[in-house]
JSON list of N, CA and C in Angstrom, two decimals:
[
{"chain": "A", "resi": 1, "resn": "MET", "atom": "N", "xyz": [-10.28, -5.25, -27.80]},
{"chain": "A", "resi": 1, "resn": "MET", "atom": "CA", "xyz": [-9.41, -5.60, -26.87]},
{"chain": "A", "resi": 1, "resn": "MET", "atom": "C", "xyz": [-8.68, -4.51, -26.38]},
{"chain": "A", "resi": 2, "resn": "ALA", "atom": "N", "xyz": [-8.64, -4.83, -24.89]},
{"chain": "A", "resi": 2, "resn": "ALA", "atom": "CA", "xyz": [-6.81, -3.59, -24.62]},
{"chain": "A", "resi": 2, "resn": "ALA", "atom": "C", "xyz": [-5.74, -3.80, -24.88]},
{"chain": "A", "resi": 3, "resn": "ASP", "atom": "N", "xyz": [-5.03, -2.72, -25.11]},
{"chain": "A", "resi": 3, "resn": "ASP", "atom": "CA", "xyz": [-4.08, -2.41, -25.58]},
{"chain": "A", "resi": 3, "resn": "ASP", "atom": "C", "xyz": [-2.84, -3.23, -24.89]},
{"chain": "A", "resi": 4, "resn": "GLU", "atom": "N", "xyz": [-1.23, -3.44, -24.72]},
{"chain": "A", "resi": 4, "resn": "GLU", "atom": "CA", "xyz": [-0.41, -3.96, -23.90]},
{"chain": "A", "resi": 4, "resn": "GLU", "atom": "C", "xyz": [-0.21, -3.04, -22.85]},
{"chain": "A", "resi": 5, "resn": "SER", "atom": "N", "xyz": [-0.30, -1.57, -22.78]},
{"chain": "A", "resi": 5, "resn": "SER", "atom": "CA", "xyz": [-0.21, -0.82, -21.69]},
{"chain": "A", "resi": 5, "resn": "SER", "atom": "C", "xyz": [-1.16, -0.53, -20.70]},
{"chain": "A", "resi": 6, "resn": "GLU", "atom": "N", "xyz": [-2.60, -0.85, -21.31]},
{"chain": "A", "resi": 6, "resn": "GLU", "atom": "CA", "xyz": [-4.01, -0.76, -20.51]},
{"chain": "A", "resi": 6, "resn": "GLU", "atom": "C", "xyz": [-3.39, -2.25, -19.64]},
{"chain": "A", "resi": 7, "resn": "GLN", "atom": "N", "xyz": [-3.53, -3.01, -20.07]},
{"chain": "A", "resi": 7, "resn": "GLN", "atom": "CA", "xyz": [-3.25, -4.49, -19.42]},
{"chain": "A", "resi": 7, "resn": "GLN", "atom": "C", "xyz": [-2.52, -4.04, -18.06]},
{"chain": "A", "resi": 8, "resn": "GLU", "atom": "N", "xyz": [-0.82, -3.68, -18.58]},
{"chain": "A", "resi": 8, "resn": "GLU", "atom": "CA", "xyz": [-0.19, -3.04, -17.35]},
{"chain": "A", "resi": 8, "resn": "GLU", "atom": "C", "xyz": [-0.34, -2.59, -16.61]},
{"chain": "A", "resi": 9, "resn": "TYR", "atom": "N", "xyz": [-1.42, -1.33, -16.88]},
{"chain": "A", "resi": 9, "resn": "TYR", "atom": "CA", "xyz": [-1.58, -0.17, -15.77]},
{"chain": "A", "resi": 9, "resn": "TYR", "atom": "C", "xyz": [-2.83, -0.95, -14.61]},
{"chain": "A", "resi": 10, "resn": "GLN", "atom": "N", "xyz": [-3.60, -2.02, -15.29]},
{"chain": "A", "resi": 10, "resn": "GLN", "atom": "CA", "xyz": [-4.33, -2.80, -14.89]},
{"chain": "A", "resi": 10, "resn": "GLN", "atom": "C", "xyz": [-4.04, -3.62, -13.83]},
{"chain": "A", "resi": 11, "resn": "ALA", "atom": "N", "xyz": [-3.03, -4.48, -14.29]},
{"chain": "A", "resi": 11, "resn": "ALA", "atom": "CA", "xyz": [-1.98, -5.36, -13.44]},
{"chain": "A", "resi": 11, "resn": "ALA", "atom": "C", "xyz": [-1.79, -4.62, -12.10]},
{"chain": "A", "resi": 12, "resn": "TRP", "atom": "N", "xyz": [-1.00, -3.52, -12.53]},
{"chain": "A", "resi": 12, "resn": "TRP", "atom": "CA", "xyz": [-0.18, -2.43, -11.76]},
{"chain": "A", "resi": 12, "resn": "TRP", "atom": "C", "xyz": [-1.69, -2.21, -10.62]},
{"chain": "A", "resi": 13, "resn": "GLN", "atom": "N", "xyz": [-2.23, -1.66, -11.16]},
{"chain": "A", "resi": 13, "resn": "GLN", "atom": "CA", "xyz": [-3.48, -1.63, -10.01]},
{"chain": "A", "resi": 13, "resn": "GLN", "atom": "C", "xyz": [-3.87, -2.82, -9.27]},
{"chain": "A", "resi": 14, "resn": "GLU", "atom": "N", "xyz": [-3.98, -3.89, -9.80]},
{"chain": "A", "resi": 14, "resn": "GLU", "atom": "CA", "xyz": [-4.35, -4.87, -9.04]},
{"chain": "A", "resi": 14, "resn": "GLU", "atom": "C", "xyz": [-2.96, -5.35, -7.94]},
{"chain": "A", "resi": 15, "resn": "ASP", "atom": "N", "xyz": [-2.21, -4.98, -7.99]},
{"chain": "A", "resi": 15, "resn": "ASP", "atom": "CA", "xyz": [-0.87, -5.73, -6.94]},
{"chain": "A", "resi": 15, "resn": "ASP", "atom": "C", "xyz": [-0.73, -4.00, -6.06]},
{"chain": "A", "resi": 16, "resn": "ILE", "atom": "N", "xyz": [-1.16, -3.04, -6.50]},
{"chain": "A", "resi": 16, "resn": "ILE", "atom": "CA", "xyz": [-1.63, -2.13, -5.47]},
{"chain": "A", "resi": 16, "resn": "ILE", "atom": "C", "xyz": [-2.27, -2.54, -4.74]},
{"chain": "A", "resi": 17, "resn": "GLN", "atom": "N", "xyz": [-3.76, -2.67, -4.91]},
{"chain": "A", "resi": 17, "resn": "GLN", "atom": "CA", "xyz": [-5.22, -3.25, -3.98]},
{"chain": "A", "resi": 17, "resn": "GLN", "atom": "C", "xyz": [-4.53, -4.42, -3.33]},
{"chain": "A", "resi": 18, "resn": "TYR", "atom": "N", "xyz": [-3.57, -5.33, -4.30]},
{"chain": "A", "resi": 18, "resn": "TYR", "atom": "CA", "xyz": [-3.26, -6.90, -3.17]},
{"chain": "A", "resi": 18, "resn": "TYR", "atom": "C", "xyz": [-2.35, -6.19, -1.83]},
{"chain": "A", "resi": 19, "resn": "LEU", "atom": "N", "xyz": [-1.48, -5.43, -2.56]},
{"chain": "A", "resi": 19, "resn": "LEU", "atom": "CA", "xyz": [-0.58, -4.73, -0.69]},
{"chain": "A", "resi": 19, "resn": "LEU", "atom": "C", "xyz": [-1.78, -4.21, -0.05]},
{"chain": "A", "resi": 20, "resn": "VAL", "atom": "N", "xyz": [-2.67, -3.61, -0.19]},
{"chain": "A", "resi": 20, "resn": "VAL", "atom": "CA", "xyz": [-3.62, -2.36, 0.45]},
{"chain": "A", "resi": 20, "resn": "VAL", "atom": "C", "xyz": [-4.17, -3.86, 1.56]},
{"chain": "A", "resi": 21, "resn": "ASP", "atom": "N", "xyz": [-4.63, -5.07, 1.06]},
{"chain": "A", "resi": 21, "resn": "ASP", "atom": "CA", "xyz": [-5.66, -5.83, 1.68]},
{"chain": "A", "resi": 21, "resn": "ASP", "atom": "C", "xyz": [-4.54, -6.41, 2.12]},
{"chain": "A", "resi": 22, "resn": "VAL", "atom": "N", "xyz": [-3.33, -6.66, 2.19]},
{"chain": "A", "resi": 22, "resn": "VAL", "atom": "CA", "xyz": [-2.70, -7.86, 2.80]},
{"chain": "A", "resi": 22, "resn": "VAL", "atom": "C", "xyz": [-2.47, -6.84, 3.82]},
{"chain": "A", "resi": 23, "resn": "LEU", "atom": "N", "xyz": [-1.92, -5.50, 3.58]},
{"chain": "A", "resi": 23, "resn": "LEU", "atom": "CA", "xyz": [-1.84, -4.55, 4.94]},
{"chain": "A", "resi": 23, "resn": "LEU", "atom": "C", "xyz": [-2.69, -4.28, 5.95]},
{"chain": "A", "resi": 24, "resn": "LYS", "atom": "N", "xyz": [-3.95, -4.28, 5.22]},
{"chain": "A", "resi": 24, "resn": "LYS", "atom": "CA", "xyz": [-5.04, -4.18, 5.98]},
{"chain": "A", "resi": 24, "resn": "LYS", "atom": "C", "xyz": [-5.04, -5.17, 7.16]},
{"chain": "A", "resi": 25, "resn": "GLU", "atom": "N", "xyz": [-5.17, -6.60, 6.32]},
{"chain": "A", "resi": 25, "resn": "GLU", "atom": "CA", "xyz": [-5.25, -7.95, 7.00]},
{"chain": "A", "resi": 25, "resn": "GLU", "atom": "C", "xyz": [-4.14, -8.36, 8.18]},
{"chain": "A", "resi": 26, "resn": "SER", "atom": "N", "xyz": [-3.15, -7.38, 7.95]},
{"chain": "A", "resi": 26, "resn": "SER", "atom": "CA", "xyz": [-2.00, -7.57, 8.82]},
{"chain": "A", "resi": 26, "resn": "SER", "atom": "C", "xyz": [-2.26, -6.61, 9.98]},
{"chain": "A", "resi": 27, "resn": "PHE", "atom": "N", "xyz": [-2.88, -5.49, 10.01]},
{"chain": "A", "resi": 27, "resn": "PHE", "atom": "CA", "xyz": [-3.15, -4.83, 10.96]},
{"chain": "A", "resi": 27, "resn": "PHE", "atom": "C", "xyz": [-4.36, -5.34, 11.22]},
{"chain": "A", "resi": 28, "resn": "GLU", "atom": "N", "xyz": [-5.55, -5.89, 11.06]},
{"chain": "A", "resi": 28, "resn": "GLU", "atom": "CA", "xyz": [-6.28, -6.39, 11.44]},
{"chain": "A", "resi": 28, "resn": "GLU", "atom": "C", "xyz": [-7.40, -5.05, 11.08]},
{"chain": "A", "resi": 29, "resn": "SER", "atom": "N", "xyz": [-6.75, -4.43, 9.99]},
{"chain": "A", "resi": 29, "resn": "SER", "atom": "CA", "xyz": [-8.19, -2.79, 10.14]},
{"chain": "A", "resi": 29, "resn": "SER", "atom": "C", "xyz": [-9.00, -3.07, 9.30]},
{"chain": "A", "resi": 30, "resn": "THR", "atom": "N", "xyz": [-10.13, -2.39, 9.62]},
{"chain": "A", "resi": 30, "resn": "THR", "atom": "CA", "xyz": [-11.59, -2.71, 9.51]},
{"chain": "A", "resi": 30, "resn": "THR", "atom": "C", "xyz": [-11.69, -1.95, 7.87]},
{"chain": "A", "resi": 31, "resn": "ASP", "atom": "N", "xyz": [-10.45, -0.77, 8.16]},
{"chain": "A", "resi": 31, "resn": "ASP", "atom": "CA", "xyz": [-10.88, 0.08, 6.45]},
{"chain": "A", "resi": 31, "resn": "ASP", "atom": "C", "xyz": [-9.69, 0.26, 6.25]},
{"chain": "A", "resi": 32, "resn": "ALA", "atom": "N", "xyz": [-9.41, 0.44, 4.68]},
{"chain": "A", "resi": 32, "resn": "ALA", "atom": "CA", "xyz": [-8.27, 0.83, 4.15]},
{"chain": "A", "resi": 32, "resn": "ALA", "atom": "C", "xyz": [-8.04, 1.74, 2.89]},
{"chain": "A", "resi": 33, "resn": "SER", "atom": "N", "xyz": [-7.28, 2.76, 2.78]},
{"chain": "A", "resi": 33, "resn": "SER", "atom": "CA", "xyz": [-7.25, 3.42, 1.58]},
{"chain": "A", "resi": 33, "resn": "SER", "atom": "C", "xyz": [-5.78, 3.58, 0.86]},
{"chain": "A", "resi": 34, "resn": "TYR", "atom": "N", "xyz": [-5.98, 4.03, -0.42]},
{"chain": "A", "resi": 34, "resn": "TYR", "atom": "CA", "xyz": [-4.34, 4.10, -0.64]},
{"chain": "A", "resi": 34, "resn": "TYR", "atom": "C", "xyz": [-4.94, 5.65, -2.09]},
{"chain": "A", "resi": 35, "resn": "TYR", "atom": "N", "xyz": [-3.78, 6.17, -1.84]},
{"chain": "A", "resi": 35, "resn": "TYR", "atom": "CA", "xyz": [-3.27, 7.64, -2.94]},
{"chain": "A", "resi": 35, "resn": "TYR", "atom": "C", "xyz": [-2.22, 7.33, -3.46]},
{"chain": "A", "resi": 36, "resn": "GLN", "atom": "N", "xyz": [-2.04, 7.45, -4.64]},
{"chain": "A", "resi": 36, "resn": "GLN", "atom": "CA", "xyz": [-0.62, 7.44, -5.46]},
{"chain": "A", "resi": 36, "resn": "GLN", "atom": "C", "xyz": [-0.60, 8.66, -5.38]},
{"chain": "A", "resi": 37, "resn": "ASP", "atom": "N", "xyz": [0.95, 9.25, -5.19]},
{"chain": "A", "resi": 37, "resn": "ASP", "atom": "CA", "xyz": [1.49, 10.50, -6.11]},
{"chain": "A", "resi": 37, "resn": "ASP", "atom": "C", "xyz": [2.40, 10.20, -7.17]},
{"chain": "A", "resi": 38, "resn": "ASP", "atom": "N", "xyz": [1.90, 10.10, -8.22]},
{"chain": "A", "resi": 38, "resn": "ASP", "atom": "CA", "xyz": [2.69, 10.00, -9.15]},
{"chain": "A", "resi": 38, "resn": "ASP", "atom": "C", "xyz": [3.58, 10.79, -9.79]},
{"chain": "A", "resi": 39, "resn": "LEU", "atom": "N", "xyz": [3.49, 11.92, -9.14]},
{"chain": "A", "resi": 39, "resn": "LEU", "atom": "CA", "xyz": [4.57, 12.65, -9.69]},
{"chain": "A", "resi": 39, "resn": "LEU", "atom": "C", "xyz": [5.93, 12.67, -8.75]},
{"chain": "A", "resi": 40, "resn": "ASN", "atom": "N", "xyz": [5.80, 12.21, -7.78]},
{"chain": "A", "resi": 40, "resn": "ASN", "atom": "CA", "xyz": [6.94, 11.90, -6.68]},
{"chain": "A", "resi": 40, "resn": "ASN", "atom": "C", "xyz": [6.99, 10.24, -6.54]},
{"chain": "A", "resi": 41, "resn": "ASN", "atom": "N", "xyz": [6.31, 9.64, -6.74]},
{"chain": "A", "resi": 41, "resn": "ASN", "atom": "CA", "xyz": [5.94, 8.34, -7.66]},
{"chain": "A", "resi": 41, "resn": "ASN", "atom": "C", "xyz": [6.72, 7.72, -5.84]},
{"chain": "A", "resi": 42, "resn": "ILE", "atom": "N", "xyz": [5.61, 8.17, -5.24]},
{"chain": "A", "resi": 42, "resn": "ILE", "atom": "CA", "xyz": [4.87, 7.89, -3.60]},
{"chain": "A", "resi": 42, "resn": "ILE", "atom": "C", "xyz": [3.91, 6.80, -3.86]},
{"chain": "A", "resi": 43, "resn": "LEU", "atom": "N", "xyz": [3.41, 5.70, -2.59]},
{"chain": "A", "resi": 43, "resn": "LEU", "atom": "CA", "xyz": [2.11, 5.44, -2.10]},
{"chain": "A", "resi": 43, "resn": "LEU", "atom": "C", "xyz": [2.20, 5.82, -1.08]},
{"chain": "A", "resi": 44, "resn": "TYR", "atom": "N", "xyz": [0.67, 5.92, -0.35]},
{"chain": "A", "resi": 44, "resn": "TYR", "atom": "CA", "xyz": [0.34, 6.20, 0.35]},
{"chain": "A", "resi": 44, "resn": "TYR", "atom": "C", "xyz": [-1.00, 5.66, 0.75]},
{"chain": "A", "resi": 45, "resn": "VAL", "atom": "N", "xyz": [-0.77, 4.80, 2.06]},
{"chain": "A", "resi": 45, "resn": "VAL", "atom": "CA", "xyz": [-1.79, 3.73, 2.37]},
{"chain": "A", "resi": 45, "resn": "VAL", "atom": "C", "xyz": [-2.11, 4.25, 3.70]},
{"chain": "A", "resi": 46, "resn": "GLU", "atom": "N", "xyz": [-3.51, 4.14, 3.42]},
{"chain": "A", "resi": 46, "resn": "GLU", "atom": "CA", "xyz": [-4.16, 4.79, 5.02]},
{"chain": "A", "resi": 46, "resn": "GLU", "atom": "C", "xyz": [-5.01, 3.48, 6.10]},
{"chain": "A", "resi": 47, "resn": "LEU", "atom": "N", "xyz": [-4.56, 2.89, 7.50]},
{"chain": "A", "resi": 47, "resn": "LEU", "atom": "CA", "xyz": [-5.18, 2.32, 7.52]},
{"chain": "A", "resi": 47, "resn": "LEU", "atom": "C", "xyz": [-5.68, 2.25, 8.66]},
{"chain": "A", "resi": 48, "resn": "GLU", "atom": "N", "xyz": [-7.19, 1.68, 9.04]},
{"chain": "A", "resi": 48, "resn": "GLU", "atom": "CA", "xyz": [-7.82, 2.13, 10.39]},
{"chain": "A", "resi": 48, "resn": "GLU", "atom": "C", "xyz": [-6.98, 1.41, 11.56]},
{"chain": "A", "resi": 49, "resn": "GLY", "atom": "N", "xyz": [-7.39, 1.69, 12.47]},
{"chain": "A", "resi": 49, "resn": "GLY", "atom": "CA", "xyz": [-6.62, 1.43, 13.39]},
{"chain": "A", "resi": 49, "resn": "GLY", "atom": "C", "xyz": [-5.02, 1.41, 13.88]},
{"chain": "A", "resi": 50, "resn": "LEU", "atom": "N", "xyz": [-4.40, 1.89, 12.98]},
{"chain": "A", "resi": 50, "resn": "LEU", "atom": "CA", "xyz": [-2.54, 1.86, 12.32]},
{"chain": "A", "resi": 50, "resn": "LEU", "atom": "C", "xyz": [-2.11, 2.58, 13.86]},
{"chain": "A", "resi": 51, "resn": "ASP", "atom": "N", "xyz": [-2.82, 3.60, 14.08]},
{"chain": "A", "resi": 51, "resn": "ASP", "atom": "CA", "xyz": [-2.43, 4.34, 15.50]},
{"chain": "A", "resi": 51, "resn": "ASP", "atom": "C", "xyz": [-2.55, 3.55, 16.93]},
{"chain": "A", "resi": 52, "resn": "ASP", "atom": "N", "xyz": [-3.04, 2.33, 16.67]},
{"chain": "A", "resi": 52, "resn": "ASP", "atom": "CA", "xyz": [-3.10, 1.32, 17.71]},
{"chain": "A", "resi": 52, "resn": "ASP", "atom": "C", "xyz": [-1.71, 0.54, 18.01]},
{"chain": "A", "resi": 53, "resn": "TYR", "atom": "N", "xyz": [-0.67, 1.13, 17.13]},
{"chain": "A", "resi": 53, "resn": "TYR", "atom": "CA", "xyz": [1.16, 0.00, 16.76]},
{"chain": "A", "resi": 53, "resn": "TYR", "atom": "C", "xyz": [1.77, 1.12, 17.56]},
{"chain": "A", "resi": 54, "resn": "SER", "atom": "N", "xyz": [2.75, 0.98, 18.03]},
{"chain": "A", "resi": 54, "resn": "SER", "atom": "CA", "xyz": [3.58, 1.29, 17.93]},
{"chain": "A", "resi": 54, "resn": "SER", "atom": "C", "xyz": [4.43, 1.41, 16.50]},
{"chain": "A", "resi": 55, "resn": "ASP", "atom": "N", "xyz": [6.05, 2.31, 16.86]},
{"chain": "A", "resi": 55, "resn": "ASP", "atom": "CA", "xyz": [6.32, 2.27, 15.39]},
{"chain": "A", "resi": 55, "resn": "ASP", "atom": "C", "xyz": [7.31, 1.27, 15.22]},
{"chain": "A", "resi": 56, "resn": "GLU", "atom": "N", "xyz": [7.58, 0.60, 16.45]},
{"chain": "A", "resi": 56, "resn": "GLU", "atom": "CA", "xyz": [8.49, -0.39, 16.17]},
{"chain": "A", "resi": 56, "resn": "GLU", "atom": "C", "xyz": [7.59, -1.62, 15.51]},
{"chain": "A", "resi": 57, "resn": "GLU", "atom": "N", "xyz": [6.46, -1.81, 16.19]},
{"chain": "A", "resi": 57, "resn": "GLU", "atom": "CA", "xyz": [5.84, -3.04, 15.77]},
{"chain": "A", "resi": 57, "resn": "GLU", "atom": "C", "xyz": [5.18, -2.70, 13.72]},
{"chain": "A", "resi": 58, "resn": "ILE", "atom": "N", "xyz": [4.96, -1.56, 14.10]},
{"chain": "A", "resi": 58, "resn": "ILE", "atom": "CA", "xyz": [4.55, -1.41, 12.52]},
{"chain": "A", "resi": 58, "resn": "ILE", "atom": "C", "xyz": [5.40, -1.95, 11.38]},
{"chain": "A", "resi": 59, "resn": "THR", "atom": "N", "xyz": [7.03, -1.41, 12.08]},
{"chain": "A", "resi": 59, "resn": "THR", "atom": "CA", "xyz": [7.92, -1.82, 10.98]},
{"chain": "A", "resi": 59, "resn": "THR", "atom": "C", "xyz": [8.38, -3.31, 10.56]},
{"chain": "A", "resi": 60, "resn": "GLU", "atom": "N", "xyz": [8.00, -4.12, 12.33]},
{"chain": "A", "resi": 60, "resn": "GLU", "atom": "CA", "xyz": [8.21, -5.12, 12.17]},
{"chain": "A", "resi": 60, "resn": "GLU", "atom": "C", "xyz": [6.87, -5.78, 11.25]},
{"chain": "A", "resi": 61, "resn": "ILE", "atom": "N", "xyz": [6.16, -5.62, 11.47]},
{"chain": "A", "resi": 61, "resn": "ILE", "atom": "CA", "xyz": [4.88, -6.13, 10.50]},
{"chain": "A", "resi": 61, "resn": "ILE", "atom": "C", "xyz": [4.88, -5.87, 8.95]},
{"chain": "A", "resi": 62, "resn": "ALA", "atom": "N", "xyz": [5.37, -4.50, 8.72]},
{"chain": "A", "resi": 62, "resn": "ALA", "atom": "CA", "xyz": [5.18, -4.02, 7.37]},
{"chain": "A", "resi": 62, "resn": "ALA", "atom": "C", "xyz": [6.15, -4.65, 6.57]},
{"chain": "A", "resi": 63, "resn": "LYS", "atom": "N", "xyz": [7.62, -4.54, 7.32]},
{"chain": "A", "resi": 63, "resn": "LYS", "atom": "CA", "xyz": [8.88, -4.43, 6.01]},
{"chain": "A", "resi": 63, "resn": "LYS", "atom": "C", "xyz": [8.81, -5.69, 5.54]},
{"chain": "A", "resi": 64, "resn": "PRO", "atom": "N", "xyz": [8.95, -7.09, 6.07]},
{"chain": "A", "resi": 64, "resn": "PRO", "atom": "CA", "xyz": [8.64, -8.32, 5.06]},
{"chain": "A", "resi": 64, "resn": "PRO", "atom": "C", "xyz": [7.83, -8.20, 4.21]},
{"chain": "A", "resi": 65, "resn": "ILE", "atom": "N", "xyz": [6.81, -7.62, 4.35]},
{"chain": "A", "resi": 65, "resn": "ILE", "atom": "CA", "xyz": [5.38, -7.24, 2.99]},
{"chain": "A", "resi": 65, "resn": "ILE", "atom": "C", "xyz": [6.05, -6.24, 2.23]},
{"chain": "A", "resi": 66, "resn": "LEU", "atom": "N", "xyz": [6.37, -5.52, 2.41]},
{"chain": "A", "resi": 66, "resn": "LEU", "atom": "CA", "xyz": [6.54, -4.47, 1.66]},
{"chain": "A", "resi": 66, "resn": "LEU", "atom": "C", "xyz": [8.13, -5.02, 0.93]},
{"chain": "A", "resi": 67, "resn": "GLU", "atom": "N", "xyz": [9.05, -5.68, 1.44]},
{"chain": "A", "resi": 67, "resn": "GLU", "atom": "CA", "xyz": [9.59, -6.11, 1.21]},
{"chain": "A", "resi": 67, "resn": "GLU", "atom": "C", "xyz": [9.69, -7.92, -0.24]},
{"chain": "A", "resi": 68, "resn": "GLU", "atom": "N", "xyz": [8.69, -7.98, 0.17]},
{"chain": "A", "resi": 68, "resn": "GLU", "atom": "CA", "xyz": [8.39, -9.11, -0.67]},
{"chain": "A", "resi": 68, "resn": "GLU", "atom": "C", "xyz": [7.31, -8.76, -2.19]},
{"chain": "A", "resi": 69, "resn": "LEU", "atom": "N", "xyz": [6.58, -7.88, -1.38]},
{"chain": "A", "resi": 69, "resn": "LEU", "atom": "CA", "xyz": [5.80, -7.54, -2.85]},
{"chain": "A", "resi": 69, "resn": "LEU", "atom": "C", "xyz": [5.97, -6.12, -3.26]},
{"chain": "A", "resi": 70, "resn": "ASP", "atom": "N", "xyz": [7.92, -6.03, -3.49]},
{"chain": "A", "resi": 70, "resn": "ASP", "atom": "CA", "xyz": [8.62, -5.01, -3.93]},
{"chain": "A", "resi": 70, "resn": "ASP", "atom": "C", "xyz": [7.49, -3.98, -4.94]},
{"chain": "A", "resi": 71, "resn": "LEU", "atom": "N", "xyz": [6.69, -3.37, -5.01]},
{"chain": "A", "resi": 71, "resn": "LEU", "atom": "CA", "xyz": [6.42, -2.44, -6.19]},
{"chain": "A", "resi": 71, "resn": "LEU", "atom": "C", "xyz": [7.57, -1.63, -6.23]},
{"chain": "A", "resi": 72, "resn": "ASP", "atom": "N", "xyz": [7.49, -0.79, -7.20]},
{"chain": "A", "resi": 72, "resn": "ASP", "atom": "CA", "xyz": [8.26, 0.12, -7.85]},
{"chain": "A", "resi": 72, "resn": "ASP", "atom": "C", "xyz": [7.80, 1.41, -7.62]},
{"chain": "A", "resi": 73, "resn": "PHE", "atom": "N", "xyz": [8.06, 1.56, -6.06]},
{"chain": "A", "resi": 73, "resn": "PHE", "atom": "CA", "xyz": [8.21, 3.34, -5.61]},
{"chain": "A", "resi": 73, "resn": "PHE", "atom": "C", "xyz": [9.02, 3.71, -4.95]},
{"chain": "A", "resi": 74, "resn": "GLU", "atom": "N", "xyz": [9.26, 5.30, -5.13]},
{"chain": "A", "resi": 74, "resn": "GLU", "atom": "CA", "xyz": [10.69, 5.68, -3.98]},
{"chain": "A", "resi": 74, "resn": "GLU", "atom": "C", "xyz": [10.37, 5.49, -3.05]},
{"chain": "A", "resi": 75, "resn": "ASP", "atom": "N", "xyz": [8.71, 5.63, -2.10]},
{"chain": "A", "resi": 75, "resn": "ASP", "atom": "CA", "xyz": [8.18, 5.23, -0.87]},
{"chain": "A", "resi": 75, "resn": "ASP", "atom": "C", "xyz": [7.10, 5.25, -0.81]},
{"chain": "A", "resi": 76, "resn": "ILE", "atom": "N", "xyz": [6.99, 4.35, 0.24]},
{"chain": "A", "resi": 76, "resn": "ILE", "atom": "CA", "xyz": [5.31, 4.05, 0.45]},
{"chain": "A", "resi": 76, "resn": "ILE", "atom": "C", "xyz": [5.04, 4.40, 2.06]},
{"chain": "A", "resi": 77, "resn": "PHE", "atom": "N", "xyz": [4.87, 5.53, 2.32]},
{"chain": "A", "resi": 77, "resn": "PHE", "atom": "CA", "xyz": [4.16, 5.68, 3.65]},
{"chain": "A", "resi": 77, "resn": "PHE", "atom": "C", "xyz": [2.34, 4.96, 4.16]},
{"chain": "A", "resi": 78, "resn": "LEU", "atom": "N", "xyz": [2.76, 4.42, 5.60]},
{"chain": "A", "resi": 78, "resn": "LEU", "atom": "CA", "xyz": [1.56, 4.37, 5.92]},
{"chain": "A", "resi": 78, "resn": "LEU", "atom": "C", "xyz": [0.79, 5.51, 6.90]},
{"chain": "A", "resi": 79, "resn": "LEU", "atom": "N", "xyz": [-0.30, 5.21, 6.89]},
{"chain": "A", "resi": 79, "resn": "LEU", "atom": "CA", "xyz": [-1.11, 6.17, 7.82]},
{"chain": "A", "resi": 79, "resn": "LEU", "atom": "C", "xyz": [-2.06, 5.98, 8.54]},
{"chain": "A", "resi": 80, "resn": "PRO", "atom": "N", "xyz": [-1.89, 6.38, 9.88]},
{"chain": "A", "resi": 80, "resn": "PRO", "atom": "CA", "xyz": [-3.21, 6.14, 10.17]},
{"chain": "A", "resi": 80, "resn": "PRO", "atom": "C", "xyz": [-4.79, 6.75, 9.55]},
{"chain": "A", "resi": 81, "resn": "LYS", "atom": "N", "xyz": [-5.86, 5.65, 9.42]},
{"chain": "A", "resi": 81, "resn": "LYS", "atom": "CA", "xyz": [-6.87, 6.32, 8.48]},
{"chain": "A", "resi": 81, "resn": "LYS", "atom": "C", "xyz": [-7.91, 7.13, 10.04]},
{"chain": "A", "resi": 82, "resn": "ASN", "atom": "N", "xyz": [-7.83, 8.11, 9.62]},
{"chain": "A", "resi": 82, "resn": "ASN", "atom": "CA", "xyz": [-9.21, 8.85, 10.28]},
{"chain": "A", "resi": 82, "resn": "ASN", "atom": "C", "xyz": [-10.78, 8.40, 9.84]},
{"chain": "A", "resi": 83, "resn": "VAL", "atom": "N", "xyz": [-11.37, 7.68, 11.25]},
{"chain": "A", "resi": 83, "resn": "VAL", "atom": "CA", "xyz": [-12.80, 6.96, 10.27]},
{"chain": "A", "resi": 83, "resn": "VAL", "atom": "C", "xyz": [-13.68, 8.26, 10.76]}
]
């Protein structure tokens, strides 16, 4: 049986994947990935097609999602994914 810290880590990874999936769907992306910078507590999310949106549209779409799924990162950056 996995210990509690391993279970917490697994739940944390599932929360991040859920966030990426919601952002992917919200931006109608066909591909998405993420990278965690644990040292600086930053999450980078790459979304295919993000560069089709203006900065204002990105903020309008992403802000409520990021607020609702409040993960404990210092920053979360959305970046266009080069396919």
